[in-house]
């Protein structure tokens, strides 16, 4: 299974925000730190804000930070949400699969996909940003604490 690029970016942003412990991070600083285009990052940040995982503040001294309680968010649940209801294979696409009437592969792949998510369920955002990776996260991009 392969994660969408936006899911990967979202996880990196949350890890970085968790490591920075409430400091405000600008979109530009985040984009530099996670090495993605600003426009793509802004869309991901907006989605994470709508999911209640990031707080955003507008204005000249604004930025984003991890929302209260977001460090306890399950990575499995988060990946499910960010990936959507997609399946590993598209059996109903164009052209449709000629085996779809009696194939067992689709069901087996659903079970495997859920096992993948279930293995991520006990892991939290905060755990992903804990030492020793915290020091690496803090070294990414330019960083000046807001307090």
mmCIF file of N, CA and C in Angstrom:
data_model
loop_
_atom_site.group_PDB
_atom_site.id
_atom_site.type_symbol
_atom_site.label_atom_id
_atom_site.label_comp_id
_atom_site.label_asym_id
_atom_site.label_seq_id
_atom_site.Cartn_x
_atom_site.Cartn_y
_atom_site.Cartn_z
ATOM 1 N N UNK A 1 0.840 -1.176 0.000
ATOM 2 C CA UNK A 1 0.000 0.000 0.000
ATOM 3 C C UNK A 1 0.888 1.242 0.000
ATOM 4 N N UNK A 2 0.432 2.243 -0.676
ATOM 5 C CA UNK A 2 1.188 3.491 -0.767
ATOM 6 C C UNK A 2 0.279 4.649 -0.359
ATOM 7 N N UNK A 3 0.792 5.537 0.495
ATOM 8 C CA UNK A 3 0.018 6.684 0.950
ATOM 9 C C UNK A 3 0.023 7.779 -0.106
ATOM 10 N N UNK A 4 -1.078 8.527 -0.164
ATOM 11 C CA UNK A 4 -1.133 9.716 -1.013
ATOM 12 C C UNK A 4 -0.080 10.718 -0.538
ATOM 13 N N UNK A 5 0.381 11.523 -1.447
ATOM 14 C CA UNK A 5 1.383 12.553 -1.109
ATOM 15 C C UNK A 5 0.845 13.500 -0.038
ATOM 16 N N UNK A 6 -0.418 13.867 -0.119
ATOM 17 C CA UNK A 6 -0.971 14.802 0.866
ATOM 18 C C UNK A 6 -1.048 14.163 2.261
ATOM 19 N N UNK A 7 -1.277 12.857 2.334
ATOM 20 C CA UNK A 7 -1.275 12.173 3.630
ATOM 21 C C UNK A 7 0.123 12.203 4.223
ATOM 22 N N UNK A 8 1.118 11.918 3.407
ATOM 23 C CA UNK A 8 2.512 11.955 3.850
ATOM 24 C C UNK A 8 2.868 13.348 4.366
ATOM 25 N N UNK A 9 2.511 14.364 3.622
ATOM 26 C CA UNK A 9 2.805 15.742 4.036
ATOM 27 C C UNK A 9 2.071 16.063 5.338
ATOM 28 N N UNK A 10 0.816 15.669 5.428
ATOM 29 C CA UNK A 10 0.035 15.919 6.635
ATOM 30 C C UNK A 10 0.660 15.299 7.874
ATOM 31 N N UNK A 11 1.142 14.077 7.741
ATOM 32 C CA UNK A 11 1.785 13.412 8.873
ATOM 33 C C UNK A 11 3.074 14.138 9.268
ATOM 34 N N UNK A 12 3.851 14.565 8.281
ATOM 35 C CA UNK A 12 5.090 15.290 8.583
ATOM 36 C C UNK A 12 4.795 16.629 9.262
ATOM 37 N N UNK A 13 3.762 17.328 8.787
ATOM 38 C CA UNK A 13 3.388 18.613 9.391
ATOM 39 C C UNK A 13 2.964 18.410 10.844
ATOM 40 N N UNK A 14 2.163 17.391 11.099
ATOM 41 C CA UNK A 14 1.715 17.134 12.471
ATOM 42 C C UNK A 14 2.875 16.757 13.381
ATOM 43 N N UNK A 15 3.800 15.958 12.868
ATOM 44 C CA UNK A 15 4.976 15.594 13.668
ATOM 45 C C UNK A 15 5.792 16.835 14.011
ATOM 46 N N UNK A 16 5.995 17.691 13.030
ATOM 47 C CA UNK A 16 6.774 18.911 13.239
ATOM 48 C C UNK A 16 6.069 19.839 14.226
ATOM 49 N N UNK A 17 4.772 20.004 14.061
ATOM 50 C CA UNK A 17 4.007 20.864 14.976
ATOM 51 C C UNK A 17 4.030 20.296 16.397
ATOM 52 N N UNK A 18 3.965 18.980 16.531
ATOM 53 C CA UNK A 18 4.023 18.355 17.856
ATOM 54 C C UNK A 18 5.398 18.556 18.488
ATOM 55 N N UNK A 19 6.443 18.457 17.698
ATOM 56 C CA UNK A 19 7.790 18.647 18.216
ATOM 57 C C UNK A 19 8.025 20.087 18.664
ATOM 58 N N UNK A 20 7.356 21.022 18.017
ATOM 59 C CA UNK A 20 7.545 22.447 18.328
ATOM 60 C C UNK A 20 6.675 22.911 19.495
ATOM 61 N N UNK A 21 5.911 22.013 20.085
ATOM 62 C CA UNK A 21 5.160 22.228 21.327
ATOM 63 C C UNK A 21 4.443 23.571 21.449
ATOM 64 N N UNK A 22 3.509 23.831 20.580
ATOM 65 C CA UNK A 22 2.675 25.019 20.693
ATOM 66 C C UNK A 22 3.203 26.267 20.026
ATOM 67 N N UNK A 23 4.427 26.230 19.520
ATOM 68 C CA UNK A 23 4.960 27.389 18.807
ATOM 69 C C UNK A 23 4.210 27.585 17.497
ATOM 70 N N UNK A 24 4.032 28.832 17.116
ATOM 71 C CA UNK A 24 3.418 29.135 15.829
ATOM 72 C C UNK A 24 4.423 28.927 14.710
ATOM 73 N N UNK A 25 4.006 28.268 13.669
ATOM 74 C CA UNK A 25 4.854 28.015 12.502
ATOM 75 C C UNK A 25 4.185 28.633 11.293
ATOM 76 N N UNK A 26 4.937 29.385 10.516
ATOM 77 C CA UNK A 26 4.362 29.966 9.302
ATOM 78 C C UNK A 26 4.279 28.892 8.216
ATOM 79 N N UNK A 27 3.411 29.121 7.256
ATOM 80 C CA UNK A 27 3.295 28.208 6.118
ATOM 81 C C UNK A 27 4.618 28.128 5.373
ATOM 82 N N UNK A 28 5.295 29.268 5.223
ATOM 83 C CA UNK A 28 6.590 29.268 4.532
ATOM 84 C C UNK A 28 7.618 28.424 5.273
ATOM 85 N N UNK A 29 7.667 28.570 6.594
ATOM 86 C CA UNK A 29 8.630 27.792 7.386
ATOM 87 C C UNK A 29 8.298 26.303 7.330
ATOM 88 N N UNK A 30 7.029 25.983 7.398
ATOM 89 C CA UNK A 30 6.620 24.573 7.292
ATOM 90 C C UNK A 30 6.962 23.995 5.924
ATOM 91 N N UNK A 31 6.675 24.752 4.879
ATOM 92 C CA UNK A 31 6.960 24.282 3.518
ATOM 93 C C UNK A 31 8.449 24.005 3.351
ATOM 94 N N UNK A 32 9.275 24.889 3.894
ATOM 95 C CA UNK A 32 10.725 24.682 3.816
ATOM 96 C C UNK A 32 11.139 23.457 4.626
ATOM 97 N N UNK A 33 10.590 23.332 5.827
ATOM 98 C CA UNK A 33 10.979 22.236 6.718
ATOM 99 C C UNK A 33 10.603 20.870 6.166
ATOM 100 N N UNK A 34 9.434 20.761 5.547
ATOM 101 C CA UNK A 34 9.016 19.450 5.024
ATOM 102 C C UNK A 34 9.282 19.305 3.530
ATOM 103 N N UNK A 35 9.925 20.310 2.952
ATOM 104 C CA UNK A 35 10.383 20.275 1.551
ATOM 105 C C UNK A 35 9.272 20.006 0.550
ATOM 106 N N UNK A 36 8.219 20.837 0.637
ATOM 107 C CA UNK A 36 7.114 20.747 -0.317
ATOM 108 C C UNK A 36 6.726 22.146 -0.773
ATOM 109 N N UNK A 37 6.084 22.257 -1.929
ATOM 110 C CA UNK A 37 5.638 23.574 -2.390
ATOM 111 C C UNK A 37 4.636 24.203 -1.419
ATOM 112 N N UNK A 38 4.748 25.501 -1.246
ATOM 113 C CA UNK A 38 3.888 26.247 -0.322
ATOM 114 C C UNK A 38 2.406 26.030 -0.639
ATOM 115 N N UNK A 39 2.034 26.072 -1.911
ATOM 116 C CA UNK A 39 0.623 25.947 -2.285
ATOM 117 C C UNK A 39 0.058 24.580 -1.892
ATOM 118 N N UNK A 40 0.835 23.545 -2.084
ATOM 119 C CA UNK A 40 0.377 22.202 -1.711
ATOM 120 C C UNK A 40 0.268 22.093 -0.190
ATOM 121 N N UNK A 41 1.258 22.628 0.507
ATOM 122 C CA UNK A 41 1.247 22.575 1.961
ATOM 123 C C UNK A 41 0.044 23.319 2.530
ATOM 124 N N UNK A 42 -0.290 24.463 1.956
ATOM 125 C CA UNK A 42 -1.420 25.258 2.447
ATOM 126 C C UNK A 42 -2.726 24.458 2.381
ATOM 127 N N UNK A 43 -2.909 23.674 1.328
ATOM 128 C CA UNK A 43 -4.113 22.844 1.209
ATOM 129 C C UNK A 43 -4.140 21.760 2.280
ATOM 130 N N UNK A 44 -3.001 21.161 2.538
ATOM 131 C CA UNK A 44 -2.911 20.118 3.559
ATOM 132 C C UNK A 44 -3.177 20.706 4.939
ATOM 133 N N UNK A 45 -2.595 21.867 5.221
ATOM 134 C CA UNK A 45 -2.801 22.527 6.506
ATOM 135 C C UNK A 45 -4.280 22.857 6.699
ATOM 136 N N UNK A 46 -4.920 23.323 5.656
ATOM 137 C CA UNK A 46 -6.348 23.639 5.742
ATOM 138 C C UNK A 46 -7.159 22.387 6.085
ATOM 139 N N UNK A 47 -6.832 21.279 5.465
ATOM 140 C CA UNK A 47 -7.535 20.018 5.765
ATOM 141 C C UNK A 47 -7.304 19.589 7.211
ATOM 142 N N UNK A 48 -6.073 19.699 7.690
ATOM 143 C CA UNK A 48 -5.773 19.329 9.071
ATOM 144 C C UNK A 48 -6.469 20.259 10.059
ATOM 145 N N UNK A 49 -6.616 21.507 9.681
ATOM 146 C CA UNK A 49 -7.338 22.453 10.527
ATOM 147 C C UNK A 49 -8.819 22.080 10.597
ATOM 148 N N UNK A 50 -9.397 21.710 9.466
ATOM 149 C CA UNK A 50 -10.806 21.289 9.450
ATOM 150 C C UNK A 50 -11.032 20.012 10.247
ATOM 151 N N UNK A 51 -10.014 19.169 10.333
ATOM 152 C CA UNK A 51 -10.109 17.935 11.121
ATOM 153 C C UNK A 51 -9.876 18.195 12.608
ATOM 154 N N UNK A 52 -9.568 19.447 12.966
ATOM 155 C CA UNK A 52 -9.355 19.802 14.366
ATOM 156 C C UNK A 52 -7.980 19.455 14.898
ATOM 157 N N UNK A 53 -7.028 19.220 14.004
ATOM 158 C CA UNK A 53 -5.685 18.822 14.427
ATOM 159 C C UNK A 53 -4.709 19.991 14.493
ATOM 160 N N UNK A 54 -4.988 21.048 13.758
ATOM 161 C CA UNK A 54 -4.154 22.249 13.781
ATOM 162 C C UNK A 54 -5.013 23.459 14.103
ATOM 163 N N UNK A 55 -4.440 24.377 14.850
ATOM 164 C CA UNK A 55 -5.049 25.684 15.062
ATOM 165 C C UNK A 55 -4.333 26.658 14.137
ATOM 166 N N UNK A 56 -5.086 27.548 13.515
ATOM 167 C CA UNK A 56 -4.482 28.538 12.632
ATOM 168 C C UNK A 56 -4.817 29.933 13.142
ATOM 169 N N UNK A 57 -3.847 30.815 13.028
ATOM 170 C CA UNK A 57 -4.032 32.214 13.395
ATOM 171 C C UNK A 57 -3.646 33.060 12.200
ATOM 172 N N UNK A 58 -4.542 33.959 11.813
ATOM 173 C CA UNK A 58 -4.284 34.824 10.666
ATOM 174 C C UNK A 58 -3.532 36.068 11.091
ATOM 175 N N UNK A 59 -3.021 36.753 10.090
ATOM 176 C CA UNK A 59 -2.372 38.030 10.343
ATOM 177 C C UNK A 59 -0.867 37.939 10.267
ATOM 178 N N UNK A 60 -0.255 39.083 10.475
ATOM 179 C CA UNK A 60 1.189 39.183 10.313
ATOM 180 C C UNK A 60 1.956 38.306 11.294
ATOM 181 N N UNK A 61 1.459 38.165 12.499
ATOM 182 C CA UNK A 61 2.136 37.316 13.482
ATOM 183 C C UNK A 61 1.429 35.976 13.634
ATOM 184 N N UNK A 62 0.705 35.591 12.601
ATOM 185 C CA UNK A 62 -0.044 34.342 12.634
ATOM 186 C C UNK A 62 0.787 33.129 12.276
ATOM 187 N N UNK A 63 0.116 32.027 12.181
ATOM 188 C CA UNK A 63 0.763 30.776 11.827
ATOM 189 C C UNK A 63 -0.124 29.611 12.207
ATOM 190 N N UNK A 64 0.479 28.448 12.293
ATOM 191 C CA UNK A 64 -0.260 27.244 12.680
ATOM 192 C C UNK A 64 0.476 26.565 13.829
ATOM 193 N N UNK A 65 -0.296 25.834 14.630
ATOM 194 C CA UNK A 65 0.269 25.031 15.706
ATOM 195 C C UNK A 65 -0.642 23.843 15.963
ATOM 196 N N UNK A 66 -0.112 22.870 16.635
ATOM 197 C CA UNK A 66 -0.879 21.676 16.954
ATOM 198 C C UNK A 66 -2.042 22.065 17.857
ATOM 199 N N UNK A 67 -3.220 21.584 17.541
ATOM 200 C CA UNK A 67 -4.401 21.870 18.349
ATOM 201 C C UNK A 67 -4.335 21.104 19.665
ATOM 202 N N UNK A 68 -5.022 21.624 20.651
ATOM 203 C CA UNK A 68 -5.076 20.951 21.947
ATOM 204 C C UNK A 68 -5.631 19.545 21.761
ATOM 205 N N UNK A 69 -4.980 18.580 22.331
ATOM 206 C CA UNK A 69 -5.421 17.194 22.253
ATOM 207 C C UNK A 69 -4.989 16.445 21.012
ATOM 208 N N UNK A 70 -4.453 17.165 20.017
ATOM 209 C CA UNK A 70 -4.085 16.502 18.763
ATOM 210 C C UNK A 70 -2.888 15.568 18.914
ATOM 211 N N UNK A 71 -2.071 15.774 19.938
ATOM 212 C CA UNK A 71 -0.918 14.887 20.104
ATOM 213 C C UNK A 71 -1.362 13.466 20.438
ATOM 214 N N UNK A 72 -2.582 13.308 20.926
ATOM 215 C CA UNK A 72 -3.117 11.982 21.226
ATOM 216 C C UNK A 72 -3.876 11.348 20.079
ATOM 217 N N UNK A 73 -3.921 12.021 18.926
ATOM 218 C CA UNK A 73 -4.661 11.492 17.770
ATOM 219 C C UNK A 73 -3.999 10.220 17.247
ATOM 220 N N UNK A 74 -4.826 9.236 16.935
ATOM 221 C CA UNK A 74 -4.358 7.959 16.392
ATOM 222 C C UNK A 74 -3.903 8.130 14.950
ATOM 223 N N UNK A 75 -2.720 7.637 14.645
ATOM 224 C CA UNK A 75 -2.202 7.705 13.282
ATOM 225 C C UNK A 75 -3.061 6.853 12.351
ATOM 226 N N UNK A 76 -3.532 5.710 12.818
ATOM 227 C CA UNK A 76 -4.394 4.863 11.983
ATOM 228 C C UNK A 76 -5.674 5.573 11.586
ATOM 229 N N UNK A 77 -6.326 6.203 12.548
ATOM 230 C CA UNK A 77 -7.558 6.944 12.253
ATOM 231 C C UNK A 77 -7.271 8.119 11.326
ATOM 232 N N UNK A 78 -6.170 8.786 11.572
ATOM 233 C CA UNK A 78 -5.799 9.930 10.745
ATOM 234 C C UNK A 78 -5.530 9.501 9.304
ATOM 235 N N UNK A 79 -4.796 8.425 9.113
ATOM 236 C CA UNK A 79 -4.500 7.952 7.759
ATOM 237 C C UNK A 79 -5.786 7.510 7.068
ATOM 238 N N UNK A 80 -6.679 6.833 7.786
ATOM 239 C CA UNK A 80 -7.980 6.463 7.201
ATOM 240 C C UNK A 80 -8.703 7.706 6.686
ATOM 241 N N UNK A 81 -8.729 8.745 7.519
ATOM 242 C CA UNK A 81 -9.433 9.987 7.166
ATOM 243 C C UNK A 81 -8.781 10.675 5.972
ATOM 244 N N UNK A 82 -7.468 10.778 5.984
ATOM 245 C CA UNK A 82 -6.772 11.478 4.908
ATOM 246 C C UNK A 82 -6.781 10.699 3.599
ATOM 247 N N UNK A 83 -6.748 9.385 3.682
ATOM 248 C CA UNK A 83 -6.743 8.556 2.475
ATOM 249 C C UNK A 83 -8.141 8.413 1.878
ATOM 250 N N UNK A 84 -9.173 8.575 2.692
ATOM 251 C CA UNK A 84 -10.532 8.413 2.188
ATOM 252 C C UNK A 84 -10.894 6.950 2.047
ATOM 253 N N UNK A 85 -11.970 6.692 1.356
ATOM 254 C CA UNK A 85 -12.511 5.340 1.247
ATOM 255 C C UNK A 85 -11.930 4.559 0.072
ATOM 256 N N UNK A 86 -10.765 4.926 -0.380
ATOM 257 C CA UNK A 86 -10.198 4.247 -1.547
ATOM 258 C C UNK A 86 -9.759 2.833 -1.203
ATOM 259 N N UNK A 87 -9.811 1.987 -2.198
ATOM 260 C CA UNK A 87 -9.367 0.614 -2.048
ATOM 261 C C UNK A 87 -7.989 0.465 -2.688
ATOM 262 N N UNK A 88 -7.319 -0.633 -2.361
ATOM 263 C CA UNK A 88 -5.984 -0.882 -2.897
ATOM 264 C C UNK A 88 -6.033 -1.020 -4.414
ATOM 265 N N UNK A 89 -7.065 -1.667 -4.925
ATOM 266 C CA UNK A 89 -7.249 -1.791 -6.376
ATOM 267 C C UNK A 89 -8.625 -1.270 -6.749
ATOM 268 N N UNK A 90 -8.760 -0.795 -7.965
ATOM 269 C CA UNK A 90 -10.023 -0.259 -8.458
ATOM 270 C C UNK A 90 -10.689 -1.306 -9.358
ATOM 271 N N UNK A 91 -11.468 -2.167 -8.738
ATOM 272 C CA UNK A 91 -12.121 -3.248 -9.486
ATOM 273 C C UNK A 91 -13.285 -2.740 -10.333
ATOM 274 N N UNK A 92 -13.808 -1.572 -9.978
ATOM 275 C CA UNK A 92 -14.981 -1.043 -10.677
ATOM 276 C C UNK A 92 -14.626 0.007 -11.718
ATOM 277 N N UNK A 93 -13.340 0.234 -11.953
ATOM 278 C CA UNK A 93 -12.901 1.275 -12.887
ATOM 279 C C UNK A 93 -13.264 0.945 -14.317
ATOM 280 N N UNK A 94 -12.801 1.788 -15.196
ATOM 281 C CA UNK A 94 -13.035 1.595 -16.627
ATOM 282 C C UNK A 94 -11.785 1.052 -17.272
ATOM 283 N N UNK A 95 -11.786 -0.035 -17.920
ATOM 284 C CA UNK A 95 -12.889 -0.984 -17.994
ATOM 285 C C UNK A 95 -13.003 -1.760 -16.688
ATOM 286 N N UNK A 96 -14.196 -2.246 -16.380
ATOM 287 C CA UNK A 96 -14.422 -3.026 -15.167
ATOM 288 C C UNK A 96 -13.681 -4.355 -15.233
ATOM 289 N N UNK A 97 -13.322 -4.875 -14.089
ATOM 290 C CA UNK A 97 -12.588 -6.144 -14.028
ATOM 291 C C UNK A 97 -13.514 -7.299 -14.389
ATOM 292 N N UNK A 98 -13.116 -8.156 -15.315
ATOM 293 C CA UNK A 98 -13.959 -9.281 -15.708
ATOM 294 C C UNK A 98 -14.071 -10.353 -14.625
ATOM 295 N N UNK A 99 -13.229 -10.288 -13.597
ATOM 296 C CA UNK A 99 -13.259 -11.280 -12.518
ATOM 297 C C UNK A 99 -14.113 -10.850 -11.334
ATOM 298 N N UNK A 100 -14.684 -9.662 -11.380
ATOM 299 C CA UNK A 100 -15.346 -9.096 -10.212
ATOM 300 C C UNK A 100 -16.493 -9.940 -9.666
ATOM 301 N N UNK A 101 -17.108 -10.759 -10.477
ATOM 302 C CA UNK A 101 -18.230 -11.577 -10.011
ATOM 303 C C UNK A 101 -17.851 -12.644 -9.006
ATOM 304 N N UNK A 102 -16.676 -13.224 -9.083
ATOM 305 C CA UNK A 102 -16.313 -14.309 -8.184
ATOM 306 C C UNK A 102 -14.916 -14.200 -7.611
ATOM 307 N N UNK A 103 -14.308 -13.066 -7.733
ATOM 308 C CA UNK A 103 -12.916 -12.897 -7.302
ATOM 309 C C UNK A 103 -12.819 -12.732 -5.787
ATOM 310 N N UNK A 104 -11.847 -13.376 -5.203
ATOM 311 C CA UNK A 104 -11.599 -13.256 -3.763
ATOM 312 C C UNK A 104 -10.505 -12.237 -3.447
ATOM 313 N N UNK A 105 -9.827 -11.777 -4.465
ATOM 314 C CA UNK A 105 -8.710 -10.858 -4.254
ATOM 315 C C UNK A 105 -9.165 -9.549 -3.608
ATOM 316 N N UNK A 106 -10.266 -8.990 -4.068
ATOM 317 C CA UNK A 106 -10.737 -7.701 -3.544
ATOM 318 C C UNK A 106 -10.978 -7.786 -2.037
ATOM 319 N N UNK A 107 -11.630 -8.839 -1.600
ATOM 320 C CA UNK A 107 -11.881 -9.025 -0.164
ATOM 321 C C UNK A 107 -10.591 -9.199 0.623
ATOM 322 N N UNK A 108 -9.656 -9.964 0.068
ATOM 323 C CA UNK A 108 -8.377 -10.181 0.743
ATOM 324 C C UNK A 108 -7.602 -8.870 0.862
ATOM 325 N N UNK A 109 -7.661 -8.058 -0.178
ATOM 326 C CA UNK A 109 -6.968 -6.776 -0.135
ATOM 327 C C UNK A 109 -7.618 -5.815 0.859
ATOM 328 N N UNK A 110 -8.930 -5.876 1.003
ATOM 329 C CA UNK A 110 -9.610 -5.046 2.016
ATOM 330 C C UNK A 110 -9.155 -5.438 3.416
ATOM 331 N N UNK A 111 -9.063 -6.739 3.655
ATOM 332 C CA UNK A 111 -8.609 -7.228 4.960
ATOM 333 C C UNK A 111 -7.176 -6.770 5.221
ATOM 334 N N UNK A 112 -6.320 -6.872 4.213
ATOM 335 C CA UNK A 112 -4.928 -6.450 4.358
ATOM 336 C C UNK A 112 -4.835 -4.944 4.608
ATOM 337 N N UNK A 113 -5.649 -4.166 3.906
ATOM 338 C CA UNK A 113 -5.649 -2.719 4.091
ATOM 339 C C UNK A 113 -6.072 -2.363 5.514
ATOM 340 N N UNK A 114 -7.093 -3.012 6.018
ATOM 341 C CA UNK A 114 -7.553 -2.737 7.376
ATOM 342 C C UNK A 114 -6.501 -3.163 8.397
ATOM 343 N N UNK A 115 -5.779 -4.248 8.122
ATOM 344 C CA UNK A 115 -4.702 -4.681 9.018
ATOM 345 C C UNK A 115 -3.598 -3.616 9.057
ATOM 346 N N UNK A 116 -3.316 -3.010 7.913
ATOM 347 C CA UNK A 116 -2.337 -1.933 7.835
ATOM 348 C C UNK A 116 -2.773 -0.777 8.732
ATOM 349 N N UNK A 117 -4.026 -0.329 8.577
ATOM 350 C CA UNK A 117 -4.535 0.762 9.406
ATOM 351 C C UNK A 117 -4.543 0.372 10.880
ATOM 352 N N UNK A 118 -4.969 -0.841 11.183
ATOM 353 C CA UNK A 118 -5.045 -1.305 12.578
ATOM 354 C C UNK A 118 -3.665 -1.304 13.232
ATOM 355 N N UNK A 119 -2.624 -1.596 12.459
ATOM 356 C CA UNK A 119 -1.278 -1.581 13.026
ATOM 357 C C UNK A 119 -0.834 -0.158 13.383
ATOM 358 N N UNK A 120 -1.451 0.842 12.762
ATOM 359 C CA UNK A 120 -1.137 2.243 13.047
ATOM 360 C C UNK A 120 -2.032 2.835 14.142
ATOM 361 N N UNK A 121 -3.150 2.167 14.443
ATOM 362 C CA UNK A 121 -4.114 2.704 15.411
ATOM 363 C C UNK A 121 -3.512 3.054 16.772
ATOM 364 N N UNK A 122 -2.667 2.214 17.363
ATOM 365 C CA UNK A 122 -2.164 2.555 18.701
ATOM 366 C C UNK A 122 -1.094 3.647 18.724
ATOM 367 N N UNK A 123 -0.588 4.030 17.580
ATOM 368 C CA UNK A 123 0.467 5.040 17.508
ATOM 369 C C UNK A 123 -0.173 6.424 17.453
ATOM 370 N N UNK A 124 0.364 7.365 18.232
ATOM 371 C CA UNK A 124 -0.196 8.719 18.260
ATOM 372 C C UNK A 124 0.760 9.723 17.629
ATOM 373 N N UNK A 125 0.213 10.878 17.302
ATOM 374 C CA UNK A 125 1.024 11.972 16.756
ATOM 375 C C UNK A 125 2.154 12.312 17.728
ATOM 376 N N UNK A 126 1.837 12.395 18.993
ATOM 377 C CA UNK A 126 2.846 12.728 19.996
ATOM 378 C C UNK A 126 3.976 11.712 20.049
ATOM 379 N N UNK A 127 3.641 10.443 19.905
ATOM 380 C CA UNK A 127 4.680 9.405 19.918
ATOM 381 C C UNK A 127 5.619 9.536 18.726
ATOM 382 N N UNK A 128 5.070 9.929 17.585
ATOM 383 C CA UNK A 128 5.920 10.084 16.396
ATOM 384 C C UNK A 128 6.886 11.263 16.520
ATOM 385 N N UNK A 129 6.547 12.215 17.391
ATOM 386 C CA UNK A 129 7.389 13.402 17.545
ATOM 387 C C UNK A 129 8.244 13.362 18.810
ATOM 388 N N UNK A 130 8.245 12.234 19.496
ATOM 389 C CA UNK A 130 9.006 12.107 20.736
ATOM 390 C C UNK A 130 10.489 11.864 20.442
ATOM 391 N N UNK A 131 11.358 12.111 21.442
ATOM 392 C CA UNK A 131 12.780 11.804 21.249
ATOM 393 C C UNK A 131 12.960 10.336 20.866
ATOM 394 N N UNK A 132 13.921 10.016 20.052
ATOM 395 C CA UNK A 132 14.998 10.855 19.543
ATOM 396 C C UNK A 132 14.643 11.617 18.265
ATOM 397 N N UNK A 133 13.485 11.308 17.623
ATOM 398 C CA UNK A 133 13.162 11.986 16.365
ATOM 399 C C UNK A 133 12.848 13.468 16.590
ATOM 400 N N UNK A 134 12.482 13.841 17.798
ATOM 401 C CA UNK A 134 12.158 15.238 18.087
ATOM 402 C C UNK A 134 13.320 16.162 17.729
ATOM 403 N N UNK A 135 14.534 15.759 18.066
ATOM 404 C CA UNK A 135 15.701 16.583 17.772
ATOM 405 C C UNK A 135 15.879 16.746 16.257
ATOM 406 N N UNK A 136 15.604 15.712 15.510
ATOM 407 C CA UNK A 136 15.702 15.805 14.045
ATOM 408 C C UNK A 136 14.632 16.757 13.521
ATOM 409 N N UNK A 137 13.412 16.625 14.033
ATOM 410 C CA UNK A 137 12.325 17.508 13.606
ATOM 411 C C UNK A 137 12.656 18.970 13.905
ATOM 412 N N UNK A 138 13.230 19.220 15.055
ATOM 413 C CA UNK A 138 13.564 20.602 15.438
ATOM 414 C C UNK A 138 14.685 21.181 14.586
ATOM 415 N N UNK A 139 15.462 20.344 13.945
ATOM 416 C CA UNK A 139 16.559 20.832 13.113
ATOM 417 C C UNK A 139 16.131 21.137 11.677
ATOM 418 N N UNK A 140 14.902 20.799 11.313
ATOM 419 C CA UNK A 140 14.437 21.008 9.942
ATOM 420 C C UNK A 140 14.092 22.469 9.688
ATOM 421 N N UNK A 141 14.554 22.989 8.564
ATOM 422 C CA UNK A 141 14.193 24.351 8.152
ATOM 423 C C UNK A 141 14.682 25.388 9.139
ATOM 424 N N UNK A 142 14.189 26.594 8.971
ATOM 425 C CA UNK A 142 14.546 27.678 9.892
ATOM 426 C C UNK A 142 13.547 27.661 11.034
ATOM 427 N N UNK A 143 14.038 27.835 12.215
ATOM 428 C CA UNK A 143 13.169 27.749 13.377
ATOM 429 C C UNK A 143 13.511 28.831 14.388
ATOM 430 N N UNK A 144 12.534 29.647 14.689
ATOM 431 C CA UNK A 144 12.674 30.611 15.769
ATOM 432 C C UNK A 144 11.446 30.494 16.626
ATOM 433 N N UNK A 145 11.621 30.116 17.900
ATOM 434 C CA UNK A 145 10.464 29.937 18.790
ATOM 435 C C UNK A 145 9.664 31.217 18.939
ATOM 436 N N UNK A 146 8.344 31.085 19.098
ATOM 437 C CA UNK A 146 7.485 32.265 19.228
ATOM 438 C C UNK A 146 7.354 32.726 20.669
ATOM 439 N N UNK A 147 7.910 32.002 21.599
ATOM 440 C CA UNK A 147 7.843 32.456 23.004
ATOM 441 C C UNK A 147 9.127 32.248 23.720
#
